[in-house]
Amino acid sequence: MDASAYPRIASRADWQRERDELLKAEKELTRAHDALNARRRRLPMTRIDSAYRFQGPNGALGLVDLFDGRDQLVVYHNMLTADHICPGCSMVCDHLMNHWEHLHARRTSFCMTARASLPRIEAVKARFGWDFPWVSCEGSSFHEDFVSAQDQAFGFSVFLRRGDEVFQTWFTSGRGAETPTNTFTLLDLTPWGRQEDWEDSPPGWPQEKAYSWQRLHDAY
């Protein structure tokens, strides 16, 4: 790698001084993020009146069943189809926690959905070793109503349950769906960052077209 692809060399004292300055900005960002989360908690909610049906390993389910008795539900809308496994959605899947007890302790459940058939979903889960809840919304308008209606192809939805009533409180897609992907979080801490061409990096830094490097984890 050419020398221009590396940060300049500084003394330990100079490095510490610049690190301390950056830390001030990082703390400002943390406070700004806390303020944004506070705004999100104050968003209104909208009632879900449609009787959506899903297919899970144990049979048919309604939307309220996906809460598994808890008050809050986070749903990831996966782009999986009968003939395509999305590398981006699969990266999200790879990063999802195995110990859901931590989320459950805060009265919150997680479930993934896709328009693919249940046998297709089960085969993909087995291939990649994923064990999170994943149901099929094939034959319903669930994906269209909550994702396509936002002019998106994937994303996260958040729902809140009050008895048997279900309300939507939030949706995000695009880079908003990076939240669980600690690969990006860790890369953002490194000198070269994500090494993608949209980033503001010094001349000579390694960069490729955004997401062009992503593969299914068994295809690298």
Phi, psi and omega in degrees: 000134180298149182300335180291348182272008182240151175297158176293155179267133180229163174291162178302319181295317179294319178299316181297320180297314180289326176297319180295324178293318178295324180301325177299316179293323179295322178291324175297319178296319178300315179295322178294323178293320176299320180293322178295318177298324178296321176295319180298322180293343181259005175296147173289170176241156182233132186292141175258112184260340182289143181268074181292144178237142181231158174246123177242175181303335182253014177120194184286146181222151170261171181301319181296332179292334181292341177290339181054039176085357181266174187271330185238151182219127172254126181242133169256126179269104184272146182275006183307134174233183181295334185231013180213133172249115184287123178298322180294313177297324181291327175296319175302313181301319182299334185264355182290137185298151176269331184262085184289352180302327180296317178291318181299328180297341176255029174057037185229135177249161175233144174208141174258147176231157174202156179279355176292160179290160179298317177301323178295315179300313182296324179292319179292319177301317181294320180301317187260358177075028180274142182232013178283159178296132181214122181238160178265133173253021178304133178089355176244173180260019185302311181295316181296319185289327186252345181239301181301325179296340176265012184058039179233168180247346181205175175154180177251136170242148176238134182235152178234137182250137173231096189067235177264002178273139179238137181231144172267137180243340187196156173210145172212156176213192180057223181290345174297337181275005178283351190315312183275357188269092183288351172300313178295318180300316180291318179298324180296341179274349186267160179301321182273354179062217181278350180061041178243153193286354178273345186285148174277091182238156178297157176303140179093347179294143177294129180213143175228168177303141184307132176067359183294340183273347186288138176225163165299144192295344176260016182238007176288000000 
